[in-house]
XYZ file of C-alpha atoms in Angstrom:
580
model
C 81.467 109.706 67.506
C 84.903 109.451 69.225
C 83.532 110.567 72.688
C 80.864 107.436 72.265
C 83.733 105.083 71.478
C 85.547 106.273 74.428
C 82.439 106.530 76.886
C 81.466 102.792 75.754
C 85.255 101.757 76.443
C 85.216 103.350 80.187
C 81.720 101.752 80.858
C 83.158 98.292 79.693
C 85.988 98.401 81.892
C 83.701 99.897 84.428
C 81.575 96.830 84.271
C 85.068 94.653 84.219
C 86.126 96.498 87.433
C 82.639 95.371 88.999
C 82.883 92.194 88.298
C 86.723 92.077 89.532
C 85.399 93.745 92.710
C 82.606 90.872 93.295
C 85.174 88.011 92.595
C 87.687 89.696 95.318
C 84.434 90.436 97.750
C 83.327 86.593 97.179
C 87.215 85.326 97.639
C 87.259 87.685 100.947
C 83.736 86.501 102.420
C 84.686 83.106 101.631
C 88.559 82.828 102.423
C 88.468 84.904 106.002
C 87.982 82.439 109.120
C 87.498 84.231 112.094
C 88.024 82.577 115.462
C 87.548 84.292 118.951
C 89.573 82.818 122.085
C 87.532 82.443 125.540
C 89.865 85.524 126.762
C 87.683 87.739 123.872
C 91.164 87.957 121.553
C 90.314 87.924 117.554
C 92.245 85.921 114.938
C 91.253 86.513 111.219
C 92.954 83.754 109.147
C 93.562 83.791 104.985
C 94.947 80.858 103.700
C 96.839 81.471 100.489
C 98.907 78.199 99.420
C 102.046 78.481 97.841
C 103.019 81.456 99.530
C 106.719 81.626 100.914
C 106.260 83.495 104.047
C 103.346 84.321 106.553
C 102.269 88.147 106.654
C 101.569 88.237 110.280
C 100.218 91.364 112.257
C 97.779 92.561 115.058
C 95.574 96.004 116.058
C 95.419 97.564 119.156
C 92.183 99.466 119.145
C 93.651 102.502 120.394
C 95.053 105.914 119.172
C 95.586 109.389 120.049
C 91.778 109.450 120.289
C 91.474 107.587 123.125
C 94.009 110.044 125.128
C 93.289 112.678 127.541
C 95.412 115.984 128.257
C 98.350 115.065 130.701
C 99.152 112.119 128.339
C 98.589 112.743 124.888
C 101.261 110.849 122.916
C 101.329 107.558 124.827
C 99.661 105.458 122.252
C 102.907 106.363 120.239
C 104.974 105.745 122.960
C 104.003 102.078 123.310
C 104.503 101.677 119.505
C 108.152 102.383 120.771
C 107.650 100.468 123.904
C 106.514 96.869 122.549
C 109.544 96.100 120.252
C 111.933 96.388 123.594
C 111.288 92.855 124.781
C 109.991 91.057 127.641
C 111.754 89.565 130.708
C 113.119 86.755 128.587
C 114.236 88.794 125.762
C 116.134 91.953 125.437
C 118.203 92.137 128.510
C 121.071 90.141 130.291
C 120.072 89.686 134.277
C 116.196 90.266 134.500
C 116.260 90.449 137.851
C 118.725 93.479 137.756
C 116.466 95.141 135.317
C 113.348 94.776 137.204
C 115.337 96.222 140.041
C 116.621 99.343 138.284
C 113.234 100.259 136.780
C 111.643 100.460 140.312
C 114.725 102.709 141.262
C 114.016 104.904 137.863
C 110.373 104.956 139.221
C 110.837 106.136 142.217
C 113.240 109.126 141.457
C 111.143 110.002 138.464
C 108.208 110.472 141.419
C 110.165 112.787 143.422
C 111.195 114.870 140.484
C 107.402 114.680 139.376
C 106.664 116.787 142.718
C 109.926 119.364 141.761
C 108.324 119.555 138.623
C 104.863 121.138 140.020
C 106.519 124.001 141.341
C 108.430 124.580 138.226
C 105.050 124.111 136.127
C 103.908 126.844 138.115
C 106.807 129.186 137.685
C 106.144 128.402 133.941
C 102.450 129.274 134.100
C 103.860 132.684 136.085
C 106.152 133.660 133.400
C 109.221 132.954 134.985
C 110.256 130.085 132.505
C 109.734 129.119 129.231
C 109.380 125.316 130.135
C 110.159 122.939 133.229
C 113.243 122.003 132.048
C 114.618 125.656 131.856
C 118.088 125.487 133.631
C 117.105 128.831 135.807
C 114.319 126.685 137.148
C 116.165 123.992 138.520
C 117.382 123.603 142.165
C 120.324 121.684 143.403
C 118.229 118.826 144.769
C 116.626 118.450 141.400
C 120.275 118.342 139.456
C 121.138 115.896 142.128
C 118.277 113.448 141.197
C 118.823 114.224 137.669
C 122.457 113.094 137.973
C 121.192 110.222 140.015
C 118.657 109.221 137.147
C 121.270 109.293 134.363
C 123.546 107.196 136.219
C 120.545 104.351 136.707
C 119.746 105.222 132.742
C 123.371 104.124 132.109
C 123.353 101.160 133.982
C 120.004 99.873 132.629
C 121.722 99.953 129.169
C 124.599 98.263 130.281
C 122.384 95.774 131.272
C 120.507 95.228 128.013
C 120.591 92.815 124.671
C 119.813 95.822 122.013
C 117.233 94.966 119.389
C 117.276 91.775 120.596
C 113.559 91.316 119.798
C 114.006 92.236 116.048
C 117.589 89.839 115.954
C 115.605 87.188 117.237
C 112.837 87.584 114.129
C 116.067 88.688 111.646
C 117.757 85.565 112.671
C 114.744 83.116 111.497
C 114.681 84.769 108.242
C 111.772 87.318 109.278
C 111.485 90.793 107.211
C 109.317 93.826 107.389
C 109.079 94.153 111.044
C 107.546 97.505 111.786
C 104.144 99.574 113.778
C 102.165 102.523 113.215
C 99.979 104.580 115.276
C 97.194 106.785 114.200
C 94.123 108.490 115.912
C 92.007 105.401 115.690
C 94.801 102.412 116.240
C 98.021 101.099 116.621
C 99.108 98.155 114.302
C 102.108 95.654 114.277
C 103.194 93.586 111.600
C 106.100 91.713 109.883
C 106.403 88.606 107.468
C 107.922 85.270 108.807
C 108.919 82.248 106.708
C 105.856 80.015 106.997
C 107.984 77.482 109.146
C 108.375 79.731 111.829
C 104.540 80.369 112.303
C 104.942 79.018 116.101
C 107.746 81.405 116.790
C 105.693 84.563 115.718
C 103.133 82.952 118.294
C 105.173 82.947 121.047
C 107.163 86.089 120.270
C 103.924 88.462 119.759
C 102.216 86.812 122.944
C 105.581 87.435 125.257
C 105.844 90.911 124.631
C 102.091 91.181 124.960
C 101.513 88.579 128.295
C 104.888 90.371 129.979
C 104.943 93.973 128.905
C 107.974 95.374 130.793
C 108.322 98.980 129.819
C 111.817 98.849 129.320
C 113.809 101.585 128.751
C 110.139 103.737 129.013
C 112.315 107.193 130.341
C 114.830 107.385 127.766
C 112.582 106.073 124.877
C 110.382 109.056 125.914
C 113.153 111.396 125.323
C 113.515 109.989 121.527
C 109.622 110.078 120.932
C 110.274 113.381 122.122
C 113.184 113.817 119.447
C 111.060 112.218 116.628
C 108.475 114.792 117.552
C 110.872 117.782 116.843
C 112.033 116.529 113.882
C 108.970 115.581 112.106
C 106.871 118.454 113.310
C 108.887 121.465 114.764
C 112.154 121.029 112.282
C 110.139 120.673 109.069
C 108.671 123.441 107.108
C 105.124 123.482 107.655
C 104.826 121.141 110.576
C 104.124 123.380 113.210
C 101.383 125.270 111.623
C 100.035 122.216 110.001
C 100.021 121.293 114.113
C 97.988 124.647 114.592
C 95.414 124.610 111.974
C 94.715 120.812 112.939
C 93.695 122.138 116.625
C 92.076 124.693 115.375
C 89.721 122.723 112.790
C 89.298 119.683 115.637
C 88.453 122.059 118.611
C 87.186 120.222 121.394
C 87.616 116.588 119.591
C 90.227 114.545 120.485
C 91.530 114.743 116.979
C 92.787 118.128 117.769
C 95.918 117.273 119.322
C 98.366 115.540 117.571
C 99.182 111.338 117.386
C 103.151 112.015 118.686
C 101.486 114.142 121.661
C 102.153 117.626 123.007
C 105.624 118.225 123.898
C 104.902 118.651 128.062
C 102.740 115.517 128.110
C 105.636 113.362 126.442
C 108.046 114.150 129.028
C 105.405 113.762 131.965
C 104.438 110.720 131.402
C 105.115 108.334 133.883
C 105.360 104.315 133.817
C 102.321 103.675 135.853
C 100.083 105.840 133.862
C 101.956 103.684 131.220
C 101.068 100.223 132.706
C 97.513 101.466 133.516
C 97.170 102.433 129.941
C 98.086 99.309 128.652
C 95.770 96.931 131.427
C 92.661 98.728 129.567
C 93.490 98.768 126.114
C 95.553 96.070 125.448
C 93.593 93.922 127.186
C 92.512 90.358 124.609
C 89.323 91.933 123.592
C 90.881 95.063 122.230
C 93.167 93.183 120.045
C 92.395 91.564 116.722
C 95.080 89.164 114.849
C 95.692 88.360 111.232
C 97.282 85.674 109.645
C 97.919 85.738 105.658
C 99.450 82.840 104.033
C 100.862 79.045 103.622
C 99.529 77.388 106.891
C 97.641 74.526 108.644
C 94.557 76.328 109.823
C 93.535 74.009 112.691
C 97.460 73.669 113.767
C 97.145 77.774 113.981
C 94.253 77.835 115.831
C 95.531 75.396 118.071
C 98.743 77.324 118.491
C 96.679 80.793 119.338
C 94.822 78.953 122.219
C 98.222 77.794 123.689
C 100.038 81.164 123.260
C 97.631 83.750 123.398
C 94.987 82.126 125.443
C 97.368 82.311 128.471
C 96.727 86.053 128.741
C 93.990 86.542 130.984
C 90.819 88.682 130.024
C 90.494 91.943 132.403
C 86.812 91.419 131.526
C 86.129 94.847 130.814
C 85.378 97.018 127.562
C 87.918 99.812 126.836
C 86.657 103.225 127.559
C 84.657 104.905 124.494
C 85.453 108.197 122.999
C 82.632 110.170 124.216
C 83.392 114.092 123.389
C 81.970 114.545 120.194
C 83.332 117.445 117.438
C 81.859 121.154 118.027
C 80.460 122.399 114.713
C 81.935 125.272 112.989
C 80.419 128.114 113.761
C 81.679 130.424 110.858
C 84.591 130.415 108.638
C 88.246 130.923 109.985
C 91.105 131.455 107.893
C 94.531 130.977 109.564
C 97.302 132.640 107.864
C 100.859 132.779 108.435
C 104.616 132.540 106.656
C 106.644 129.641 106.485
C 110.098 128.159 104.907
C 107.970 126.829 102.083
C 105.897 127.308 98.514
C 102.998 129.475 98.980
C 99.818 127.016 99.513
C 96.257 127.141 100.663
C 94.053 124.254 102.269
C 90.575 124.300 102.877
C 88.736 122.172 105.010
C 84.869 121.136 105.821
C 83.949 118.712 108.491
C 81.792 115.629 107.498
C 81.199 112.185 108.558
C 82.939 109.288 110.253
C 84.065 106.257 108.054
C 80.980 103.696 107.417
C 78.519 107.043 107.227
C 76.130 107.022 104.420
C 77.484 109.284 102.840
C 81.413 108.157 102.948
C 81.038 106.115 99.417
C 80.019 109.317 97.300
C 82.731 111.500 99.455
C 85.394 109.133 98.202
C 84.205 109.667 94.575
C 84.205 113.461 94.799
C 87.765 113.737 95.548
C 88.731 110.966 93.065
C 86.998 113.345 90.332
C 88.817 116.439 91.917
C 92.311 114.326 92.614
C 94.937 113.153 90.282
C 97.036 114.282 87.258
C 93.743 113.768 85.157
C 91.148 115.288 88.143
C 89.707 118.582 87.996
C 92.021 120.442 90.403
C 94.987 119.675 88.412
C 93.773 120.642 85.313
C 92.575 123.928 86.289
C 95.135 125.341 88.666
C 98.406 123.615 87.283
C 97.992 122.968 83.449
C 95.286 125.821 82.433
C 96.061 128.672 84.789
C 99.528 127.355 85.311
C 99.579 128.996 89.078
C 100.167 125.968 91.256
C 102.616 123.038 90.879
C 100.398 120.482 92.683
C 96.707 120.463 93.522
C 94.650 117.516 95.455
C 91.499 116.737 97.302
C 90.953 114.413 100.026
C 88.195 112.578 101.783
C 89.677 111.615 105.437
C 86.651 109.564 106.969
C 88.159 108.591 110.572
C 86.530 106.511 113.691
C 85.128 108.937 115.474
C 84.735 112.017 112.718
C 85.905 112.984 108.738
C 86.579 116.218 107.291
C 86.831 117.015 103.475
C 90.081 118.649 102.056
C 91.212 120.421 98.885
C 94.697 121.973 98.548
C 97.146 123.414 96.139
C 101.122 124.134 96.340
C 101.477 127.664 94.327
C 104.276 128.840 92.281
C 106.697 131.297 93.308
C 105.104 134.622 93.790
C 101.538 133.186 93.812
C 98.942 134.590 96.660
C 97.670 131.730 98.704
C 94.392 133.755 98.393
C 94.241 133.170 94.606
C 94.864 129.571 95.085
C 91.911 129.647 97.754
C 89.677 131.107 95.069
C 90.675 129.272 92.087
C 90.268 125.954 94.616
C 86.634 126.925 95.562
C 85.192 127.699 92.045
C 86.352 124.399 90.900
C 84.525 123.116 93.958
C 81.344 125.452 93.265
C 81.053 123.645 89.662
C 80.456 120.476 90.922
C 77.801 121.726 93.179
C 76.275 123.792 91.050
C 76.669 121.188 87.922
C 77.684 117.936 89.045
C 79.715 115.489 87.816
C 80.221 113.434 84.432
C 79.211 109.845 83.518
C 82.792 109.581 82.606
C 83.934 110.800 85.609
C 82.228 108.609 87.919
C 82.825 105.395 85.891
C 86.678 106.456 85.710
C 86.370 106.790 89.629
C 84.514 103.293 90.367
C 86.947 101.570 88.021
C 89.871 103.278 89.716
C 88.562 102.392 93.268
C 87.752 98.737 92.371
C 90.657 97.704 90.408
C 92.965 99.174 93.085
C 90.921 97.065 95.832
C 91.563 94.214 93.752
C 95.135 94.252 93.505
C 95.692 95.225 97.155
C 93.845 92.148 98.041
C 95.724 90.025 95.829
C 98.787 90.525 97.943
C 99.359 88.983 101.521
C 101.216 91.980 103.043
C 98.305 94.822 101.705
C 95.826 92.204 102.628
C 96.645 91.522 106.374
C 97.156 95.139 106.873
C 94.175 96.051 105.146
C 92.416 93.759 107.582
C 93.636 95.587 110.572
C 93.315 98.678 109.303
C 89.342 97.942 108.461
C 88.824 96.508 111.875
C 90.494 99.033 113.790
C 88.411 101.550 111.763
C 85.027 99.484 111.964
C 84.981 95.914 111.405
C 86.891 94.147 108.709
C 83.977 93.228 106.775
C 83.448 96.541 105.867
C 86.214 95.915 103.130
C 83.033 94.088 101.335
C 80.468 96.041 102.343
C 82.668 99.394 101.222
C 83.032 97.543 97.562
C 79.627 96.945 97.164
C 78.426 100.423 98.518
C 80.797 102.357 96.510
C 79.950 100.816 93.067
C 76.314 101.662 94.041
C 77.240 105.666 93.932
C 75.513 107.563 91.278
C 76.209 111.242 89.944
C 73.453 112.577 91.854
C 75.083 111.237 95.188
C 78.138 112.862 94.674
C 76.838 116.397 93.576
C 74.719 116.131 96.731
C 77.313 115.413 99.540
C 79.168 118.191 97.465
C 76.403 120.374 98.128
C 75.569 119.002 101.876
C 79.169 119.400 103.338
C 81.087 121.656 101.119
C 78.506 124.746 101.213
C 79.154 124.446 104.910
C 81.535 126.559 107.295
C 85.128 125.867 106.368
C 88.495 126.358 107.899
C 91.097 127.875 105.100
C 95.122 127.773 105.890
C 96.835 129.894 103.746
C 100.703 129.847 103.705
C 103.141 132.541 102.544
C 106.694 131.856 101.704
C 108.794 133.479 104.776
C 111.236 136.099 103.571
C 114.310 135.243 106.090
C 117.220 137.274 106.979
C 119.305 134.421 107.875
C 122.594 133.772 106.217
C 121.428 130.972 103.127
C 123.880 128.182 101.996
C 125.225 129.409 99.005
C 125.175 126.332 96.839
C 121.618 125.779 98.075
C 120.625 129.288 96.924
C 122.258 128.582 93.489
C 119.570 126.044 93.261
C 115.608 126.629 91.610
C 113.147 127.432 94.328
C 111.666 124.004 93.681
C 114.868 122.337 94.228
C 115.380 124.172 97.474
C 112.156 123.291 98.704
C 112.743 119.392 97.850
C 116.197 118.976 99.140
C 115.134 120.544 102.637
C 112.172 118.747 102.839
C 114.385 115.499 101.897
C 117.041 116.638 104.559
C 114.623 116.806 107.164
C 112.885 113.225 106.250
C 116.197 111.745 106.570
C 117.332 113.364 109.621
C 114.961 110.825 111.216
C 117.171 108.034 109.545
C 119.782 106.118 111.724
C 123.147 106.662 110.677
C 123.949 103.158 110.360
C 121.389 103.227 107.409
C 122.669 106.323 105.532
C 125.708 104.374 103.564
C 122.909 102.864 101.865
C 120.961 105.654 100.879
C 123.985 107.449 99.624
C 124.724 104.667 97.344
C 121.604 104.272 95.992
C 121.200 108.267 95.454
C 124.836 107.928 93.500
C 123.757 105.156 91.648
C 120.934 106.975 90.175
C 122.760 110.104 89.663
C 123.758 109.170 85.796
C 119.621 108.641 85.199
C 118.401 111.677 86.700
C 117.571 114.855 84.375
C 120.380 117.435 83.889
C 118.240 119.980 85.704
C 118.441 117.924 88.553
C 122.197 116.986 88.921
C 122.960 120.072 90.954
C 120.323 119.069 93.642
C 120.986 115.730 93.948
C 124.811 116.665 94.053
C 123.836 118.871 97.032
C 121.774 116.405 98.884
C 124.509 114.041 98.676
C 127.136 116.677 99.917
C 124.951 117.262 103.210
C 124.155 113.416 103.594
C 128.140 112.794 103.605
C 128.866 115.690 105.746
C 126.325 113.894 108.572
C 128.112 110.820 108.139
C 131.359 112.051 108.966
C 130.066 113.739 111.680
C 128.698 110.496 113.345
C 131.894 108.657 112.828
C 134.120 111.416 114.805
């Protein structure tokens, strides 16, 4: 009787969420004004009267999948370069800056010729990389010295972070960007009376790209790669596993790029890449907030209409993924808890099975999902367990994963994960599980669409994947998923060949900080992870982070106090070092 009542409540919630979704869908369809300028640039406008700010952003339909070997990481590099300003922003003397950039290009071209020979020496085993000191001759050292002097001269002529300063002085906030395999997205919040300034600023950096500090910014990206990939407990191993899984597909190289490519990209290559992928017809803008639609269109034509079209479509991503021809296990040791990840190939975003795969991932995930219940609560062999359906623009994957407790074998984690997957293949899911997923997914989307920031980001994100209208069609398709659909996709995709990453904790002979060793293994792992993430934070932001941690100490559980104290101590050491 209690179950029947619970089922009725779940059904009612599901019906409510469907009506919420329909309302959100109708509102979206009715409220988005799409305008295409003569040069092919698209504008999506959503008016939300009463909002104090306007969220403005744009998506360039280019990501790491559009790259090729030799220039991997160039899409992410643009994310950095487009904050450097224009001939009128970010520099004291534009002519001097232009002259220095030309000189840097000339010297860099000479260095590239020298590196050709060094690269051959590396291939023959006489060095580990083209930057090895033993490979550098006197001519190369002289070129490097001249190059470094010009970099310093260029810096003296810059107005550091002026692009951000102009926005901040006008009351704007949250300026940022992200790059993934399929797109690059830029966004910011501006006061509603600063819309025209936003139009000018964004069109300025697109119409007159300068690629200022190009060579020094490559070094920043290289350092970012080192901190986020090579210095994290599993980053380098995850990168290897990903390249094996996506063999023959452009998703096989990292978004940040291969190290040897990052250091070799030229400004000429960047300019050619920009001309193709940042052309007006490959860009879509979004505005969400309180503004006059006619005035916004008029300003868009004035500022963005001045950017000429190149009259060409961006090159398509031609390479299709090669199928897995058998199961493979990638087993290695890491400085992290034991873990297991199992991954299958599926379908691209918008594919016919996309909605059912999303529901399947939801049934397996979360603290009420099957994987957490089995591995964490029942068997008590894991600290976390999850599933993910990752459908992207050009292909997709489905994965299940778990982090094990100390001493647990990754093979046991894998075995248990597969058992839970097999149950769905054999028996399907329940009515309650389906209804709960439809309710959670629809309600979550509804809430996000009510927030101007998330609405703008989602418009750009869906446009980057396929088309912004799929925000509507995805809602509709999701609510048509049946239990049979979920079981069918589980059988279709999760019985095929799979790839597994099995990580065992590495036994290290290196000396361990006694204070760190005194913490529990779980706390050690968390502290290491947080320190790795905070390593990318500029020193100027550390005092605020330290203050927040100190302010939360009193509310922290007693068993977490030691870990927080250790974290604080390490951050203060970094602050002291930065102040020397």
